[in-house]
């Protein structure tokens, strides 16, 4: 089809519908800053809509004036009126509008970056190429380690303590709030407060290498009771494999040296280089937001890791017989 034909008749309306759908898709869904589900995100969305409407009004006013001056009143104004127009429209108006916006956005910043209130949940998140280490700090008991998924209780402030040992990443859950960089050698902070239960998606928002676009995670915001139960479950050691295939998978996990990089608490696997896997079967995704957690996807992940996530540090285990890969996948899926 010739390019010009794209906008003809039925095709044209289809393209317009597609563009409309794309634009609207940006305003909803699990990864949208314009569908806020957190206190900071609501303020950011309000600022966005305020600026969008304000900018549209100013654009129409300026364009209207330009059209008026071009077509309807071609006579030059007197020097006094011209001077007033330039000083009023070119100096006073932008200073007032931009000054107001700056003051408002700076006031938001102090609110968003305020120290964590008493009783805030504290979670350390460390960004790696290309996954997330997550550690829940608890008032009582040992910290709880996991990876690539975060659960939060609705209505409770949470302080994220952000770090990176390799390159700069940026921690961003658009539906809950703004983004903050994870900078090697420093600890940065982000205060969020989810206001709506649901499943949201977070991303790395700073280019960090080949698989930057494949560095995501899911955030599950739930009622406090469910959250407490979830955290208590995550603190437990891994369940014993159920069934012959899963048991064989567990043995293969040890025999193939997976435990050198991954930890599965309650087993001989104590690795700290890669993501913690104790309850990985309970997580929504494999490979940091890349694939859904089910044994077929796990099989592909184990056998074709580098195809799915280019330059990933995990070696590809495609040399294993398919039945071994299947057993490993069944074992991992069973780690609920
Ligand atoms: Cu990490 Cu981009």
GROMACS .gro file of C-alpha atoms and ligand atoms in nm:
model
  338
    1UNK     CA    1   0.000   0.000   0.000
    2UNK     CA    2   0.132   0.344  -0.089
    3UNK     CA    3   0.204   0.552   0.214
    4UNK     CA    4  -0.041   0.824   0.104
    5UNK     CA    5  -0.321   0.567   0.091
    6UNK     CA    6  -0.292   0.514   0.467
    7UNK     CA    7  -0.511   0.813   0.534
    8UNK     CA    8  -0.772   0.738   0.265
    9UNK     CA    9  -1.131   0.662   0.363
   10UNK     CA   10  -1.173   0.357   0.585
   11UNK     CA   11  -0.797   0.326   0.635
   12UNK     CA   12  -0.781   0.685   0.750
   13UNK     CA   13  -1.047   0.634   1.015
   14UNK     CA   14  -0.873   0.313   1.124
   15UNK     CA   15  -0.545   0.500   1.170
   16UNK     CA   16  -0.724   0.773   1.365
   17UNK     CA   17  -0.890   0.509   1.584
   18UNK     CA   18  -0.555   0.340   1.642
   19UNK     CA   19  -0.389   0.670   1.734
   20UNK     CA   20  -0.681   0.752   1.964
   21UNK     CA   21  -0.656   0.410   2.128
   22UNK     CA   22  -0.280   0.454   2.173
   23UNK     CA   23  -0.327   0.797   2.330
   24UNK     CA   24  -0.600   0.673   2.562
   25UNK     CA   25  -0.397   0.363   2.653
   26UNK     CA   26  -0.142   0.603   2.802
   27UNK     CA   27  -0.408   0.734   3.043
   28UNK     CA   28  -0.511   0.403   3.199
   29UNK     CA   29  -0.369   0.066   3.290
   30UNK     CA   30  -0.121  -0.070   3.539
   31UNK     CA   31   0.171   0.150   3.434
   32UNK     CA   32   0.021   0.494   3.388
   33UNK     CA   33   0.107   0.814   3.571
   34UNK     CA   34  -0.234   0.943   3.460
   35UNK     CA   35  -0.425   0.669   3.644
   36UNK     CA   36  -0.291   0.754   3.990
   37UNK     CA   37  -0.324   0.506   4.276
   38UNK     CA   38  -0.100   0.684   4.523
   39UNK     CA   39  -0.084   1.018   4.703
   40UNK     CA   40   0.224   1.152   4.522
   41UNK     CA   41   0.096   1.023   4.185
   42UNK     CA   42  -0.234   1.209   4.235
   43UNK     CA   43  -0.052   1.536   4.292
   44UNK     CA   44   0.170   1.476   3.988
   45UNK     CA   45  -0.136   1.393   3.774
   46UNK     CA   46  -0.314   1.710   3.901
   47UNK     CA   47  -0.008   1.915   3.808
   48UNK     CA   48   0.000   1.751   3.464
   49UNK     CA   49  -0.367   1.824   3.393
   50UNK     CA   50  -0.341   2.178   3.532
   51UNK     CA   51  -0.041   2.249   3.309
   52UNK     CA   52  -0.204   2.085   3.006
   53UNK     CA   53  -0.527   2.286   3.039
   54UNK     CA   54  -0.335   2.608   3.120
   55UNK     CA   55  -0.099   2.559   2.825
   56UNK     CA   56  -0.396   2.491   2.594
   57UNK     CA   57  -0.572   2.811   2.707
   58UNK     CA   58  -0.256   3.018   2.656
   59UNK     CA   59  -0.192   2.856   2.316
   60UNK     CA   60  -0.545   2.934   2.194
   61UNK     CA   61  -0.522   3.293   2.326
   62UNK     CA   62  -0.186   3.360   2.157
   63UNK     CA   63  -0.293   3.191   1.833
   64UNK     CA   64  -0.621   3.384   1.840
   65UNK     CA   65  -0.432   3.712   1.883
   66UNK     CA   66  -0.196   3.623   1.598
   67UNK     CA   67  -0.489   3.539   1.366
   68UNK     CA   68  -0.669   3.857   1.470
   69UNK     CA   69  -0.360   4.071   1.405
   70UNK     CA   70  -0.289   3.901   1.073
   71UNK     CA   71  -0.635   3.899   0.916
   72UNK     CA   72  -0.863   4.144   1.098
   73UNK     CA   73  -0.659   4.430   1.233
   74UNK     CA   74  -0.358   4.489   1.017
   75UNK     CA   75  -0.301   4.844   1.143
   76UNK     CA   76  -0.007   4.882   1.387
   77UNK     CA   77  -0.116   4.980   1.740
   78UNK     CA   78  -0.007   5.311   1.889
   79UNK     CA   79   0.327   5.311   2.071
   80UNK     CA   80   0.165   5.322   2.419
   81UNK     CA   81  -0.068   5.027   2.352
   82UNK     CA   82   0.213   4.837   2.176
   83UNK     CA   83   0.448   4.894   2.471
   84UNK     CA   84   0.180   4.780   2.719
   85UNK     CA   85   0.115   4.470   2.511
   86UNK     CA   86   0.484   4.379   2.503
   87UNK     CA   87   0.545   4.443   2.875
   88UNK     CA   88   0.216   4.288   2.983
   89UNK     CA   89   0.212   3.986   2.752
   90UNK     CA   90   0.589   3.936   2.713
   91UNK     CA   91   0.718   4.007   3.066
   92UNK     CA   92   0.449   4.028   3.338
   93UNK     CA   93   0.231   3.739   3.219
   94UNK     CA   94   0.512   3.475   3.181
   95UNK     CA   95   0.675   3.585   3.509
   96UNK     CA   96   0.346   3.547   3.698
   97UNK     CA   97   0.249   3.216   3.533
   98UNK     CA   98   0.595   3.051   3.549
   99UNK     CA   99   0.662   3.189   3.900
  100UNK     CA  100   0.331   3.045   4.021
  101UNK     CA  101   0.403   2.708   3.863
  102UNK     CA  102   0.755   2.697   4.009
  103UNK     CA  103   0.627   2.779   4.360
  104UNK     CA  104   0.354   2.516   4.334
  105UNK     CA  105   0.586   2.241   4.204
  106UNK     CA  106   0.856   2.320   4.465
  107UNK     CA  107   0.593   2.289   4.739
  108UNK     CA  108   0.507   1.945   4.595
  109UNK     CA  109   0.872   1.845   4.607
  110UNK     CA  110   0.907   1.908   4.981
  111UNK     CA  111   0.591   1.705   5.037
  112UNK     CA  112   0.707   1.414   4.823
  113UNK     CA  113   1.063   1.410   4.964
  114UNK     CA  114   0.956   1.456   5.328
  115UNK     CA  115   1.114   1.218   5.583
  116UNK     CA  116   0.924   0.896   5.641
  117UNK     CA  117   0.652   0.940   5.905
  118UNK     CA  118   0.648   0.725   6.217
  119UNK     CA  119   0.532   0.372   6.139
  120UNK     CA  120   0.622   0.387   5.770
  121UNK     CA  121   0.707   0.058   5.608
  122UNK     CA  122   1.074   0.045   5.504
  123UNK     CA  123   1.186  -0.143   5.196
  124UNK     CA  124   1.535  -0.153   5.048
  125UNK     CA  125   1.544  -0.196   4.673
  126UNK     CA  126   1.872  -0.247   4.490
  127UNK     CA  127   1.885  -0.216   4.112
  128UNK     CA  128   2.108  -0.451   3.916
  129UNK     CA  129   2.155  -0.508   3.544
  130UNK     CA  130   1.860  -0.603   3.496
  131UNK     CA  131   1.662  -0.697   3.803
  132UNK     CA  132   1.564  -0.575   4.148
  133UNK     CA  133   1.668  -0.704   4.489
  134UNK     CA  134   1.394  -0.631   4.744
  135UNK     CA  135   1.440  -0.641   5.121
  136UNK     CA  136   1.161  -0.573   5.371
  137UNK     CA  137   1.296  -0.431   5.697
  138UNK     CA  138   1.082  -0.540   5.990
  139UNK     CA  139   1.056  -0.398   6.342
  140UNK     CA  140   1.050  -0.751   6.476
  141UNK     CA  141   1.236  -1.036   6.313
  142UNK     CA  142   1.488  -1.071   6.035
  143UNK     CA  143   1.452  -0.877   5.711
  144UNK     CA  144   1.264  -1.060   5.437
  145UNK     CA  145   1.444  -1.090   5.104
  146UNK     CA  146   1.285  -1.141   4.764
  147UNK     CA  147   1.324  -1.009   4.411
  148UNK     CA  148   1.140  -0.842   4.127
  149UNK     CA  149   0.808  -0.797   4.307
  150UNK     CA  150   0.680  -0.565   4.576
  151UNK     CA  151   0.366  -0.595   4.788
  152UNK     CA  152   0.236  -0.291   4.975
  153UNK     CA  153  -0.047  -0.237   5.221
  154UNK     CA  154  -0.298   0.024   5.101
  155UNK     CA  155  -0.303   0.353   5.292
  156UNK     CA  156   0.034   0.310   5.464
  157UNK     CA  157   0.333   0.533   5.382
  158UNK     CA  158   0.635   0.338   5.260
  159UNK     CA  159   0.992   0.454   5.244
  160UNK     CA  160   1.203   0.300   4.971
  161UNK     CA  161   1.578   0.306   5.030
  162UNK     CA  162   1.733   0.279   4.687
  163UNK     CA  163   2.081   0.162   4.589
  164UNK     CA  164   2.275   0.029   4.293
  165UNK     CA  165   2.608  -0.153   4.287
  166UNK     CA  166   2.665  -0.131   3.910
  167UNK     CA  167   2.525   0.154   3.700
  168UNK     CA  168   2.259   0.422   3.747
  169UNK     CA  169   1.905   0.286   3.740
  170UNK     CA  170   1.584   0.471   3.815
  171UNK     CA  171   1.306   0.330   4.030
  172UNK     CA  172   0.963   0.425   3.900
  173UNK     CA  173   0.612   0.305   3.978
  174UNK     CA  174   0.416   0.553   3.762
  175UNK     CA  175   0.078   0.479   3.922
  176UNK     CA  176   0.215   0.545   4.272
  177UNK     CA  177   0.449   0.841   4.234
  178UNK     CA  178   0.757   1.000   4.084
  179UNK     CA  179   1.085   0.834   3.995
  180UNK     CA  180   1.414   0.843   4.184
  181UNK     CA  181   1.758   0.744   4.055
  182UNK     CA  182   1.953   0.458   4.207
  183UNK     CA  183   2.311   0.582   4.211
  184UNK     CA  184   2.619   0.364   4.279
  185UNK     CA  185   2.784   0.464   4.607
  186UNK     CA  186   2.479   0.651   4.738
  187UNK     CA  187   2.149   0.572   4.900
  188UNK     CA  188   1.850   0.765   4.772
  189UNK     CA  189   1.499   0.766   4.915
  190UNK     CA  190   1.146   0.775   4.790
  191UNK     CA  191   0.832   0.811   4.996
  192UNK     CA  192   0.511   0.667   4.853
  193UNK     CA  193   0.163   0.602   4.983
  194UNK     CA  194  -0.065   0.377   4.779
  195UNK     CA  195  -0.430   0.479   4.800
  196UNK     CA  196  -0.597   0.209   4.585
  197UNK     CA  197  -0.558  -0.167   4.587
  198UNK     CA  198  -0.458  -0.331   4.260
  199UNK     CA  199  -0.171  -0.461   4.053
  200UNK     CA  200   0.065  -0.199   3.912
  201UNK     CA  201   0.384  -0.217   3.716
  202UNK     CA  202   0.716  -0.051   3.792
  203UNK     CA  203   1.005   0.006   3.555
  204UNK     CA  204   1.362   0.120   3.537
  205UNK     CA  205   1.345   0.473   3.397
  206UNK     CA  206   1.715   0.532   3.329
  207UNK     CA  207   1.896   0.369   3.039
  208UNK     CA  208   2.123   0.111   3.202
  209UNK     CA  209   2.245  -0.120   2.926
  210UNK     CA  210   2.124  -0.373   2.671
  211UNK     CA  211   1.821  -0.500   2.862
  212UNK     CA  212   1.717  -0.173   3.026
  213UNK     CA  213   1.371  -0.204   2.867
  214UNK     CA  214   1.338  -0.552   3.023
  215UNK     CA  215   1.389  -0.435   3.381
  216UNK     CA  216   1.039  -0.425   3.525
  217UNK     CA  217   0.853  -0.548   3.831
  218UNK     CA  218   0.501  -0.579   3.961
  219UNK     CA  219   0.362  -0.397   4.262
  220UNK     CA  220   0.065  -0.551   4.437
  221UNK     CA  221  -0.124  -0.312   4.664
  222UNK     CA  222  -0.353  -0.501   4.900
  223UNK     CA  223  -0.544  -0.467   5.226
  224UNK     CA  224  -0.326  -0.466   5.536
  225UNK     CA  225  -0.441  -0.812   5.654
  226UNK     CA  226  -0.354  -0.971   5.320
  227UNK     CA  227  -0.022  -0.790   5.315
  228UNK     CA  228   0.073  -0.909   5.665
  229UNK     CA  229  -0.014  -1.266   5.567
  230UNK     CA  230   0.188  -1.237   5.246
  231UNK     CA  231   0.494  -1.102   5.431
  232UNK     CA  232   0.469  -1.378   5.693
  233UNK     CA  233   0.455  -1.637   5.411
  234UNK     CA  234   0.754  -1.479   5.234
  235UNK     CA  235   0.956  -1.501   5.557
  236UNK     CA  236   0.914  -1.880   5.566
  237UNK     CA  237   1.164  -2.118   5.407
  238UNK     CA  238   1.084  -2.269   5.069
  239UNK     CA  239   0.819  -2.543   5.059
  240UNK     CA  240   0.939  -2.899   4.993
  241UNK     CA  241   0.900  -3.005   4.630
  242UNK     CA  242   0.572  -3.186   4.563
  243UNK     CA  243   0.581  -3.481   4.325
  244UNK     CA  244   0.855  -3.674   4.154
  245UNK     CA  245   0.930  -3.420   3.880
  246UNK     CA  246   0.959  -3.125   4.120
  247UNK     CA  247   1.184  -3.329   4.350
  248UNK     CA  248   1.405  -3.417   4.054
  249UNK     CA  249   1.406  -3.046   3.958
  250UNK     CA  250   1.526  -2.955   4.306
  251UNK     CA  251   1.814  -3.201   4.275
  252UNK     CA  252   1.902  -3.068   3.929
  253UNK     CA  253   1.896  -2.713   4.071
  254UNK     CA  254   2.173  -2.811   4.313
  255UNK     CA  255   2.361  -3.038   4.067
  256UNK     CA  256   2.379  -2.766   3.799
  257UNK     CA  257   2.516  -2.511   4.041
  258UNK     CA  258   2.213  -2.278   4.035
  259UNK     CA  259   2.261  -2.227   4.409
  260UNK     CA  260   2.592  -2.050   4.346
  261UNK     CA  261   2.395  -1.746   4.227
  262UNK     CA  262   2.044  -1.795   4.368
  263UNK     CA  263   1.922  -1.846   4.721
  264UNK     CA  264   1.634  -2.077   4.805
  265UNK     CA  265   1.601  -2.053   5.183
  266UNK     CA  266   1.567  -2.390   5.351
  267UNK     CA  267   1.784  -2.561   5.089
  268UNK     CA  268   2.157  -2.575   5.012
  269UNK     CA  269   2.121  -2.282   4.767
  270UNK     CA  270   2.266  -1.968   4.928
  271UNK     CA  271   2.385  -1.765   4.628
  272UNK     CA  272   2.355  -1.387   4.645
  273UNK     CA  273   2.463  -1.286   4.293
  274UNK     CA  274   2.125  -1.340   4.130
  275UNK     CA  275   1.763  -1.297   4.236
  276UNK     CA  276   1.640  -1.469   4.552
  277UNK     CA  277   1.405  -1.754   4.452
  278UNK     CA  278   1.259  -1.890   4.777
  279UNK     CA  279   0.898  -1.812   4.682
  280UNK     CA  280   0.941  -1.731   4.315
  281UNK     CA  281   0.642  -1.946   4.217
  282UNK     CA  282   0.420  -1.699   4.404
  283UNK     CA  283   0.545  -1.403   4.198
  284UNK     CA  284   0.366  -1.270   3.894
  285UNK     CA  285   0.671  -1.260   3.667
  286UNK     CA  286   0.993  -1.433   3.572
  287UNK     CA  287   1.301  -1.243   3.456
  288UNK     CA  288   1.200  -0.911   3.620
  289UNK     CA  289   0.862  -0.842   3.465
  290UNK     CA  290   0.941  -1.017   3.136
  291UNK     CA  291   0.742  -1.345   3.139
  292UNK     CA  292   0.442  -1.472   3.335
  293UNK     CA  293   0.527  -1.727   3.604
  294UNK     CA  294   0.419  -2.061   3.459
  295UNK     CA  295   0.623  -2.369   3.378
  296UNK     CA  296   0.625  -2.317   3.000
  297UNK     CA  297   0.766  -1.965   3.035
  298UNK     CA  298   1.012  -2.090   3.297
  299UNK     CA  299   1.130  -2.359   3.055
  300UNK     CA  300   1.191  -2.099   2.786
  301UNK     CA  301   1.367  -1.875   3.038
  302UNK     CA  302   1.606  -2.153   3.149
  303UNK     CA  303   1.681  -2.280   2.797
  304UNK     CA  304   1.693  -1.946   2.610
  305UNK     CA  305   1.778  -1.690   2.876
  306UNK     CA  306   1.999  -1.474   2.656
  307UNK     CA  307   1.747  -1.470   2.368
  308UNK     CA  308   1.476  -1.347   2.602
  309UNK     CA  309   1.696  -1.096   2.785
  310UNK     CA  310   2.001  -0.995   2.579
  311UNK     CA  311   2.332  -0.972   2.768
  312UNK     CA  312   2.173  -1.112   3.086
  313UNK     CA  313   2.434  -1.232   3.338
  314UNK     CA  314   2.258  -1.565   3.394
  315UNK     CA  315   2.408  -1.836   3.172
  316UNK     CA  316   2.173  -2.009   2.930
  317UNK     CA  317   2.105  -2.373   3.022
  318UNK     CA  318   1.988  -2.478   2.675
  319UNK     CA  319   2.246  -2.760   2.676
  320UNK     CA  320   2.043  -2.954   2.934
  321UNK     CA  321   1.812  -3.231   2.807
  322UNK     CA  322   1.453  -3.100   2.765
  323UNK     CA  323   1.325  -3.327   3.045
  324UNK     CA  324   1.576  -3.171   3.288
  325UNK     CA  325   1.471  -2.821   3.186
  326UNK     CA  326   1.107  -2.922   3.242
  327UNK     CA  327   1.188  -3.066   3.587
  328UNK     CA  328   1.369  -2.744   3.683
  329UNK     CA  329   1.073  -2.537   3.563
  330UNK     CA  330   0.826  -2.749   3.761
  331UNK     CA  331   1.043  -2.720   4.073
  332UNK     CA  332   1.069  -2.340   4.043
  333UNK     CA  333   0.699  -2.298   3.972
  334UNK     CA  334   0.627  -2.499   4.288
  335UNK     CA  335   0.826  -2.257   4.508
  336UNK     CA  336   0.512  -2.078   4.624
  337LIG    CU1  337   1.805  -0.030   3.505
  337LIG    CU2  338   1.742   0.090   3.311
   0.00000   0.00000   0.00000
